[in-house]
mmCIF file of C-alpha atoms in Angstrom:
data_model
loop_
_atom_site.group_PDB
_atom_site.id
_atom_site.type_symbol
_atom_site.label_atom_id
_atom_site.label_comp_id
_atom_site.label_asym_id
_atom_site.label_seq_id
_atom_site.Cartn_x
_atom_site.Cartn_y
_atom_site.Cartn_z
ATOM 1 C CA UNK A 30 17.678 5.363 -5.356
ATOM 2 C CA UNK A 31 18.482 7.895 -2.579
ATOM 3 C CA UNK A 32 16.979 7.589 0.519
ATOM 4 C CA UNK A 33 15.955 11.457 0.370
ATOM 5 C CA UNK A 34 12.179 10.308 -0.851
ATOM 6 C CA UNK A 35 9.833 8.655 1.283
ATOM 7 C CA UNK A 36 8.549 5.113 -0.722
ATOM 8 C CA UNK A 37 5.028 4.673 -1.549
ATOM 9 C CA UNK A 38 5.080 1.794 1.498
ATOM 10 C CA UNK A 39 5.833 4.131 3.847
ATOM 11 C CA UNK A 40 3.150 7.245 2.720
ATOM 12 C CA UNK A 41 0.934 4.456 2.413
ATOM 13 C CA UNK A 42 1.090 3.203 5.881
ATOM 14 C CA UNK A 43 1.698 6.426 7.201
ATOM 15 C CA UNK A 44 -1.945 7.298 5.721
ATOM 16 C CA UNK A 45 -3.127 4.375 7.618
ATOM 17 C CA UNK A 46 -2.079 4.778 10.777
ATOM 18 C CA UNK A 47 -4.185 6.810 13.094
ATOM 19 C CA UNK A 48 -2.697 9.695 15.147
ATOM 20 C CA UNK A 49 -4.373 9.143 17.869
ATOM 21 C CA UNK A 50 -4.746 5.523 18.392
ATOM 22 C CA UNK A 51 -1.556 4.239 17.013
ATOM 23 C CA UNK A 52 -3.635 1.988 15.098
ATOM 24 C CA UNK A 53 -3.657 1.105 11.712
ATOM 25 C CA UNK A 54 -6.692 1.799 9.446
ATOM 26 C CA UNK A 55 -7.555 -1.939 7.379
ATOM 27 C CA UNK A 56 -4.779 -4.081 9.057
ATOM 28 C CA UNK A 57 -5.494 -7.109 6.213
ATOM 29 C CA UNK A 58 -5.735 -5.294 3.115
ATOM 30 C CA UNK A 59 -3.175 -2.941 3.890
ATOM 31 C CA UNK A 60 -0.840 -6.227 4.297
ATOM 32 C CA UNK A 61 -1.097 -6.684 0.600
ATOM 33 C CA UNK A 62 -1.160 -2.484 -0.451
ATOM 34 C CA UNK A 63 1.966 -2.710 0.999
ATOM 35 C CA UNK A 64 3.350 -5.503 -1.276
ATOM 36 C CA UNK A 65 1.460 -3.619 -4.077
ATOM 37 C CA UNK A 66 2.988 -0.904 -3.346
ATOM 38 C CA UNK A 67 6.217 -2.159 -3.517
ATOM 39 C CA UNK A 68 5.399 -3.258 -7.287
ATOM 40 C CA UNK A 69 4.606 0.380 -7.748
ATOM 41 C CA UNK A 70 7.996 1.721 -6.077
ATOM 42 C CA UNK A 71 10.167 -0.495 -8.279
ATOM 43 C CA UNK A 72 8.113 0.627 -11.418
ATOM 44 C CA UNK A 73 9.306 3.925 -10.670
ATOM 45 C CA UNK A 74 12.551 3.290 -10.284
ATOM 46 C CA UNK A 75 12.303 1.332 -13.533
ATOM 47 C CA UNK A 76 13.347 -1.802 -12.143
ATOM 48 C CA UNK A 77 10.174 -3.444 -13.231
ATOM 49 C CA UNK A 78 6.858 -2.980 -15.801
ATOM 50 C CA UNK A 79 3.825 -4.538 -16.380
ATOM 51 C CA UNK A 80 3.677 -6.913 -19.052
ATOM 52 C CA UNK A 81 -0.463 -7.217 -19.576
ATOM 53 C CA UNK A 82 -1.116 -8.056 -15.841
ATOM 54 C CA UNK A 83 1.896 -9.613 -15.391
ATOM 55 C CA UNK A 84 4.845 -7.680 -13.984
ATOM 56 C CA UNK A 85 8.514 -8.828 -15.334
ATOM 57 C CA UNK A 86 11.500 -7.467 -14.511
ATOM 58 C CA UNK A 87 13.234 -5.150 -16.849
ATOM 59 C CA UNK A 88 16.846 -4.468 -14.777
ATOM 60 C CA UNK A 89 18.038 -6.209 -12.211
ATOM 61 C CA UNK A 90 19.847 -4.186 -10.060
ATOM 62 C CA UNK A 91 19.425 -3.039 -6.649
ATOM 63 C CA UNK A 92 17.595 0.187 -5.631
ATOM 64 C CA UNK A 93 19.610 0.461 -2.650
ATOM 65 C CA UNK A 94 16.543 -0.016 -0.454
ATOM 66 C CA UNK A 95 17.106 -3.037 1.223
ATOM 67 C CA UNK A 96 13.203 -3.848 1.899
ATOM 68 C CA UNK A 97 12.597 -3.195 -2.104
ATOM 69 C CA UNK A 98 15.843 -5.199 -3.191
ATOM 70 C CA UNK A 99 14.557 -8.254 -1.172
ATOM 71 C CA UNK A 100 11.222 -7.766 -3.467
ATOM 72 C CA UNK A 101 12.917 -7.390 -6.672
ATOM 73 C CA UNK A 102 15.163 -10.387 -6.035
ATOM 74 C CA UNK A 103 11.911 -12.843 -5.680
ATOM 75 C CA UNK A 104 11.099 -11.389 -8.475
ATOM 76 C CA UNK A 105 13.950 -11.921 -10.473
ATOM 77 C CA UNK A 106 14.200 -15.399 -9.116
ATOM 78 C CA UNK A 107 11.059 -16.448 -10.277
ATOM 79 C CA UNK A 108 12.650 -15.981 -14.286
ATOM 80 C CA UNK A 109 9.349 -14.941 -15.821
ATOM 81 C CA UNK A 110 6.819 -12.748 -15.237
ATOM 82 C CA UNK A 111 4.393 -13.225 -12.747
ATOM 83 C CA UNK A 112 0.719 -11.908 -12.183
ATOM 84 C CA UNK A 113 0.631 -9.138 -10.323
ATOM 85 C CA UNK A 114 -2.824 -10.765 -8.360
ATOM 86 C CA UNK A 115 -0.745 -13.977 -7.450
ATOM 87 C CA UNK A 116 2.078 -11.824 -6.224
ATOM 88 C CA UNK A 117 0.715 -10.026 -4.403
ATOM 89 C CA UNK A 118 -1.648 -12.564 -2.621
ATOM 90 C CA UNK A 119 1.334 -14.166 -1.803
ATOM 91 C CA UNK A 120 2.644 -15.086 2.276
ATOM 92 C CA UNK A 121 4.136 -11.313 3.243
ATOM 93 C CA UNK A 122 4.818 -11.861 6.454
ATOM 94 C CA UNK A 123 5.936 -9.197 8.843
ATOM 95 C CA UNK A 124 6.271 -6.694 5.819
ATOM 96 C CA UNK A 125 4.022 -4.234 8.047
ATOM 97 C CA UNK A 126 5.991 -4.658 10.784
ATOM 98 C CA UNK A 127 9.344 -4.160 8.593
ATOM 99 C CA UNK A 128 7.885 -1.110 7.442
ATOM 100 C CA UNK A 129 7.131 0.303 11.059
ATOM 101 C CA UNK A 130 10.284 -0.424 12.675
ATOM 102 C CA UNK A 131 11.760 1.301 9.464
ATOM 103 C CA UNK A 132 9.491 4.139 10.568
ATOM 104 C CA UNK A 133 10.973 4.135 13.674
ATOM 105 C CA UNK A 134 14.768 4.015 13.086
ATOM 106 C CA UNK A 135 13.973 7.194 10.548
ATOM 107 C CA UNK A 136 12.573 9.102 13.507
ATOM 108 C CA UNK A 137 8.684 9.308 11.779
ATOM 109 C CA UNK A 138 7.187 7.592 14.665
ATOM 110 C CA UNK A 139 8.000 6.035 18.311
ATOM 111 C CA UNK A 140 7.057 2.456 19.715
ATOM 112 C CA UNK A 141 4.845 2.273 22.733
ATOM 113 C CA UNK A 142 4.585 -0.897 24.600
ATOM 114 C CA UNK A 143 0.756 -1.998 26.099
ATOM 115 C CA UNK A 144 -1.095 -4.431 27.138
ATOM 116 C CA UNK A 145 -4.113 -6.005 25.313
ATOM 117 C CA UNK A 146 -6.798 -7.027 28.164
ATOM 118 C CA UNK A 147 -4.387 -6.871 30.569
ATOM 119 C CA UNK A 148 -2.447 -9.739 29.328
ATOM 120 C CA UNK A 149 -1.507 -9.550 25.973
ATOM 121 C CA UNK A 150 1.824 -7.520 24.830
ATOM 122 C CA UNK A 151 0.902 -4.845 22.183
ATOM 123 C CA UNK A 152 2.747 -1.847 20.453
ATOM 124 C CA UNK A 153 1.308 0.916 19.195
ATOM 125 C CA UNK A 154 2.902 3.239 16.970
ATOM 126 C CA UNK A 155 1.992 6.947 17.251
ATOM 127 C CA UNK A 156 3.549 9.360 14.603
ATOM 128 C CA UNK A 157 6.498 12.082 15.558
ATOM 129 C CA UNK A 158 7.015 13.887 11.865
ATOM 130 C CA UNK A 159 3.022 14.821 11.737
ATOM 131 C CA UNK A 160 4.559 17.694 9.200
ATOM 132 C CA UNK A 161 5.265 14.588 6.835
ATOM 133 C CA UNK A 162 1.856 12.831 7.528
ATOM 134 C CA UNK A 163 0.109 16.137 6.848
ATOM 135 C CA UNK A 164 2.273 16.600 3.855
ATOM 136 C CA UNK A 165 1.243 13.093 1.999
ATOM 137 C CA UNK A 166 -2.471 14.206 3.309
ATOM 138 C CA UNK A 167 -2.639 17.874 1.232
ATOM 139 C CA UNK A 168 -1.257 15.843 -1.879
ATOM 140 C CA UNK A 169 -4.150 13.623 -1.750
ATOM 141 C CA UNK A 170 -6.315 16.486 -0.706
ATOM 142 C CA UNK A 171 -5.415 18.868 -3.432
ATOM 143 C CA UNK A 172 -5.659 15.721 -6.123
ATOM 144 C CA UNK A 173 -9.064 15.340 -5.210
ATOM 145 C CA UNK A 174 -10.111 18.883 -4.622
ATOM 146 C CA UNK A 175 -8.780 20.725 -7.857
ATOM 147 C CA UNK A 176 -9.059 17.880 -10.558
ATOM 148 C CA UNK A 177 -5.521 18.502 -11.877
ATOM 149 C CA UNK A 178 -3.797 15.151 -13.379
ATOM 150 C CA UNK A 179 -1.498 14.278 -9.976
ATOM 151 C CA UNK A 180 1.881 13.378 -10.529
ATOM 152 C CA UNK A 181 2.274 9.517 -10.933
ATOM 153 C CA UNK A 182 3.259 8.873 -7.147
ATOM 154 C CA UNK A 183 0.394 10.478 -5.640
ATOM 155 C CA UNK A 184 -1.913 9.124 -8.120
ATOM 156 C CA UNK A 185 -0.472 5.489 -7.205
ATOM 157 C CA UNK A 186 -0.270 6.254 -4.060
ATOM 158 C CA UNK A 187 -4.134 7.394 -3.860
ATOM 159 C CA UNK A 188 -5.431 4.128 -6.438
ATOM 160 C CA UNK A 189 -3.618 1.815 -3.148
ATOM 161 C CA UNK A 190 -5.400 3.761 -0.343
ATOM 162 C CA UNK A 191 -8.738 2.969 -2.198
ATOM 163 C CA UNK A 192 -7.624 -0.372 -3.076
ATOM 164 C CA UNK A 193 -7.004 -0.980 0.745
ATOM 165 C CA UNK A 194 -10.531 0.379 1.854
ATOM 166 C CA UNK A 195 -8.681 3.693 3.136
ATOM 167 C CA UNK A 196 -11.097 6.084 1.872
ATOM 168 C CA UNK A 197 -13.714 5.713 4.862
ATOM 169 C CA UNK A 198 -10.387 6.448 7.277
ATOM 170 C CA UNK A 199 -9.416 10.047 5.397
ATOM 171 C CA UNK A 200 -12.857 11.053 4.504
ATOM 172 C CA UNK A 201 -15.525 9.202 6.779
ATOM 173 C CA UNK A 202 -19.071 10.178 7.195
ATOM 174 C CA UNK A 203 -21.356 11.059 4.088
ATOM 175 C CA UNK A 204 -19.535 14.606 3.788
ATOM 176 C CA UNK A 205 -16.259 12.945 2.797
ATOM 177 C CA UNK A 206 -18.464 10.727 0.123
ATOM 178 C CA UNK A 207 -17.650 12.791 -2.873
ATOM 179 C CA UNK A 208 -14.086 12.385 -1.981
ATOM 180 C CA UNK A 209 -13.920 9.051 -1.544
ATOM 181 C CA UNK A 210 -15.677 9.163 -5.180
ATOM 182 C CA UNK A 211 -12.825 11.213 -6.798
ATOM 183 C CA UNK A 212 -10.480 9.842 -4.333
ATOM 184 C CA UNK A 213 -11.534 6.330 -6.318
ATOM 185 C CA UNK A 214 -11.492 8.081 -9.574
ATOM 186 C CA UNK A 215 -7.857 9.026 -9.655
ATOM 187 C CA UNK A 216 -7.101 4.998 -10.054
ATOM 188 C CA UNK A 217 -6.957 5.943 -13.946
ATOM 189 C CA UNK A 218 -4.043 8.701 -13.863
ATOM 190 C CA UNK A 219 -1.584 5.968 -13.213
ATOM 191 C CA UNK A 220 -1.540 2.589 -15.115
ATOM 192 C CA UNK A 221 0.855 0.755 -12.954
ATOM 193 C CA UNK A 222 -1.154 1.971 -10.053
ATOM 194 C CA UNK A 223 -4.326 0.810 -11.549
ATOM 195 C CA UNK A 224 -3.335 -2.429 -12.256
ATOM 196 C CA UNK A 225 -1.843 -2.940 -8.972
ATOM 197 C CA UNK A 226 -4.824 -1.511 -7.101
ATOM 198 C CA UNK A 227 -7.250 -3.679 -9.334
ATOM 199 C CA UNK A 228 -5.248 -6.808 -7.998
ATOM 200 C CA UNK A 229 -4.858 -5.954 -4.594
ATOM 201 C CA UNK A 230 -8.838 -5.819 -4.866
ATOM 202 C CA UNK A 231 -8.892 -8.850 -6.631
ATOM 203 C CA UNK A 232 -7.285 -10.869 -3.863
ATOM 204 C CA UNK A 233 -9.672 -9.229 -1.060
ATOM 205 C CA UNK A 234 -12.923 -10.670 -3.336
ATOM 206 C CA UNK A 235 -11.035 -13.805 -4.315
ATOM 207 C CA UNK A 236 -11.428 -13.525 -7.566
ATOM 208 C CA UNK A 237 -7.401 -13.743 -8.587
ATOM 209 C CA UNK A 238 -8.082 -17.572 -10.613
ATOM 210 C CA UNK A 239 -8.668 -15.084 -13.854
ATOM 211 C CA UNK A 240 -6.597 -13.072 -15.439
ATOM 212 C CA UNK A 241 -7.767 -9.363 -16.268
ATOM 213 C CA UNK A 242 -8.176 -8.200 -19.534
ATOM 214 C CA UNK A 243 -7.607 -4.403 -18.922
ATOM 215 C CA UNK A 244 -6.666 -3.133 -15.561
ATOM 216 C CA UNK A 245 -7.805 0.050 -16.046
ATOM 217 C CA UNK A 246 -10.717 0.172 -18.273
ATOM 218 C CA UNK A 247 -12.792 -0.252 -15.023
ATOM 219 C CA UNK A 248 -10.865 1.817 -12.654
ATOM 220 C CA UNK A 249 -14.074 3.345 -10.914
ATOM 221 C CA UNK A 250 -16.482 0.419 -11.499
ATOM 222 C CA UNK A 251 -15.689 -1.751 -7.703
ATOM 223 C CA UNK A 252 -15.539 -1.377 -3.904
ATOM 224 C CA UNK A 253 -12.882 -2.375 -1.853
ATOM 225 C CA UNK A 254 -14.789 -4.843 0.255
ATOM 226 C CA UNK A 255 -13.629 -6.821 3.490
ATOM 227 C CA UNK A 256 -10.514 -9.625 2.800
ATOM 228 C CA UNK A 257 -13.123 -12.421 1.996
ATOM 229 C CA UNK A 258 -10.724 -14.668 0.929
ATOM 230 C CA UNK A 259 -7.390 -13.725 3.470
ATOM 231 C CA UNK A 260 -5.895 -15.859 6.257
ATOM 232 C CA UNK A 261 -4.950 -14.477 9.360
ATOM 233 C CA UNK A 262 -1.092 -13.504 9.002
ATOM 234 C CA UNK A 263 1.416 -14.999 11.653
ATOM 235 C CA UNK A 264 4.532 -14.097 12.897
ATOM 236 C CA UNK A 265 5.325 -10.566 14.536
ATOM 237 C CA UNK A 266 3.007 -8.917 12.619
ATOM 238 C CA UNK A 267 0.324 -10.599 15.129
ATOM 239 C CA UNK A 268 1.854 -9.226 17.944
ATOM 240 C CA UNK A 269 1.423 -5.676 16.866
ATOM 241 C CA UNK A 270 -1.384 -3.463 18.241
ATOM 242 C CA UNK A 271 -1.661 -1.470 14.765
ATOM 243 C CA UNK A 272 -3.802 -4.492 13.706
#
C-alpha cells in the first residue's frame, strides 16, 4: 500500500486536533477510533473482513505501513477471529502518540514544547499542511451537505468521528445540529465502518460483554457518550498536551 494516501488514523486525528490549541478534540475515545480505525484501513486494503462482529484475517501480508503491519500481526497471532468490541477495547498504548510523531516526520504538523502549570512538560501539536486538514473537512462537509452515497473512506472515516464524540468539535452549537444528525447518519454507507463505529461506542458505554446481532441495523439509533467504562492510558501518551 503506497504511502501516497493519507490512512483513516491519520484524517481521523487530524479532524481532532484543533488548529488553534494544538489540542485534541475527545482524547479517550479517540484512543480507541484510532485502533478502530486501523480495523477499517486494513479492510480496505483487504487484509482483513468482518466475520459477523468478529474481524478475521483474510491475507496475511504486510501493507507496508509499519504502524498497520504491527496491527495485522496481533491479529494474525491471535489464529481466530476476534470481536471487533474486545479488540478494540484492548491496552493501545501510545498509538496517539505514534500517530502524531508520524504526523510530524511527514511534515503535517510541528511539536511545540510547554509547560502545564508551570511545572509539567507538555507538547502541543499545531498543524502545518492546513490545505490537507481542510481537504478531509470539505469531504465530510460535502457528504453531509448534498446527500450523495460518499465513497467508502469518507463514509468510514465520518461513522469514527461520530463514534468518537467528534461531531460537537466540527459542527458545535445548535446550528451545526442537523449536521451532526446526517453527520451520524452516514454510519450506514459503510458496513465495516458501522460495525467498527458501533464497537468503539460499545466500549465507551461498557456494554462490549454481548455480542451484536447486526452492526448496522441501528446505525442512527445511539450517542457517543463520555468513556464510562475507560482507564486512564499510561505511558507517553500521558505526557502529551493533545489530551
Amino acid at each position: 500500500m503506497g504511502r501516497s494516501r493519507r490512512t483513516i488514523p491519520e484524517e481521523l486525528l487530524l479532524l481532532a486536533l484543533d488548529p488553534t490549541t494544538g489540542t485534541t478534540a475527545q482524547p479517550q475515545s479517540l484512543d480507541l477510533g484510532l485502533a478502530g480505525a486501523q480495523l477499517v484501513e486494513l479492510a480496505l486494503a483487504g487484509r482483513i473482513a468482518p466475520d459477523g462482529d468478529r474481524i478475521a484475517v483474510v491475507m496475511p501480508r504486510p501493507t507496508g505501513d509499519p504502524t498497520l503491519d504491527s496491527a495485522l500481526e496481533l491479529l494474525r497471532r491471535r489464529g481466530s477471529p476476534v470481536r471487533a468490541v474486545h479488540w478494540i477495547g484492548g491496552p493501545r498504548l501510545g498509538l496517539r502518540q505514534i500517530y502524531l510523531s508520524h504526523l510530524e516526520r511527514c511534515g503535517m504538523v510541528h511539536a511545540v514544547a510547554g509547560q502545564m502549570c508551570g511545572v509539567l512538560p507538555t507538547t502541543r501539536y499545531q498543524a502545518t499542511e492546513t490545505a490537507i486538514s481542510r481537504d478531509i473537512r470539505a469531504r465530510l462537509d460535502s457528504a453531509i451537505r448534498t446527500g450523495v452515497p460518499p465513497d467508502p473512506r469518507t463514509a468510514a472515516l465520518a461513522a469514527l468521528a461520530h463514534a468518537v464524540g467528534l461531531g460537537k468539535h466540527l459542527y458545535p452549537g445548535n446550528e451545526g445540529r442537523s449536521s451532526r444528525s446526517r453527520l451520524r447518519d452516514l454510519i450506514r454507507h459503510d458496513p465495516m465502518g458501522g460495525l467498527v463505529a458501533h464497537a468503539v461506542m460499545d466500549v465507551q458505554n461498557g456494554v462490549a460483554a454481548q455480542p451484536r446481532r447486526n452492526p448496522t441495523a441501528q446505525a442512527g439509533s445511539r450517542q457517543p457518550t463520555a468513556a464510562m467504562s475507560m482507564q486512564p492510558r499510561r505511558g507517553s501518551m500521558a505526557r502529551v498536551a493533545a489530551h
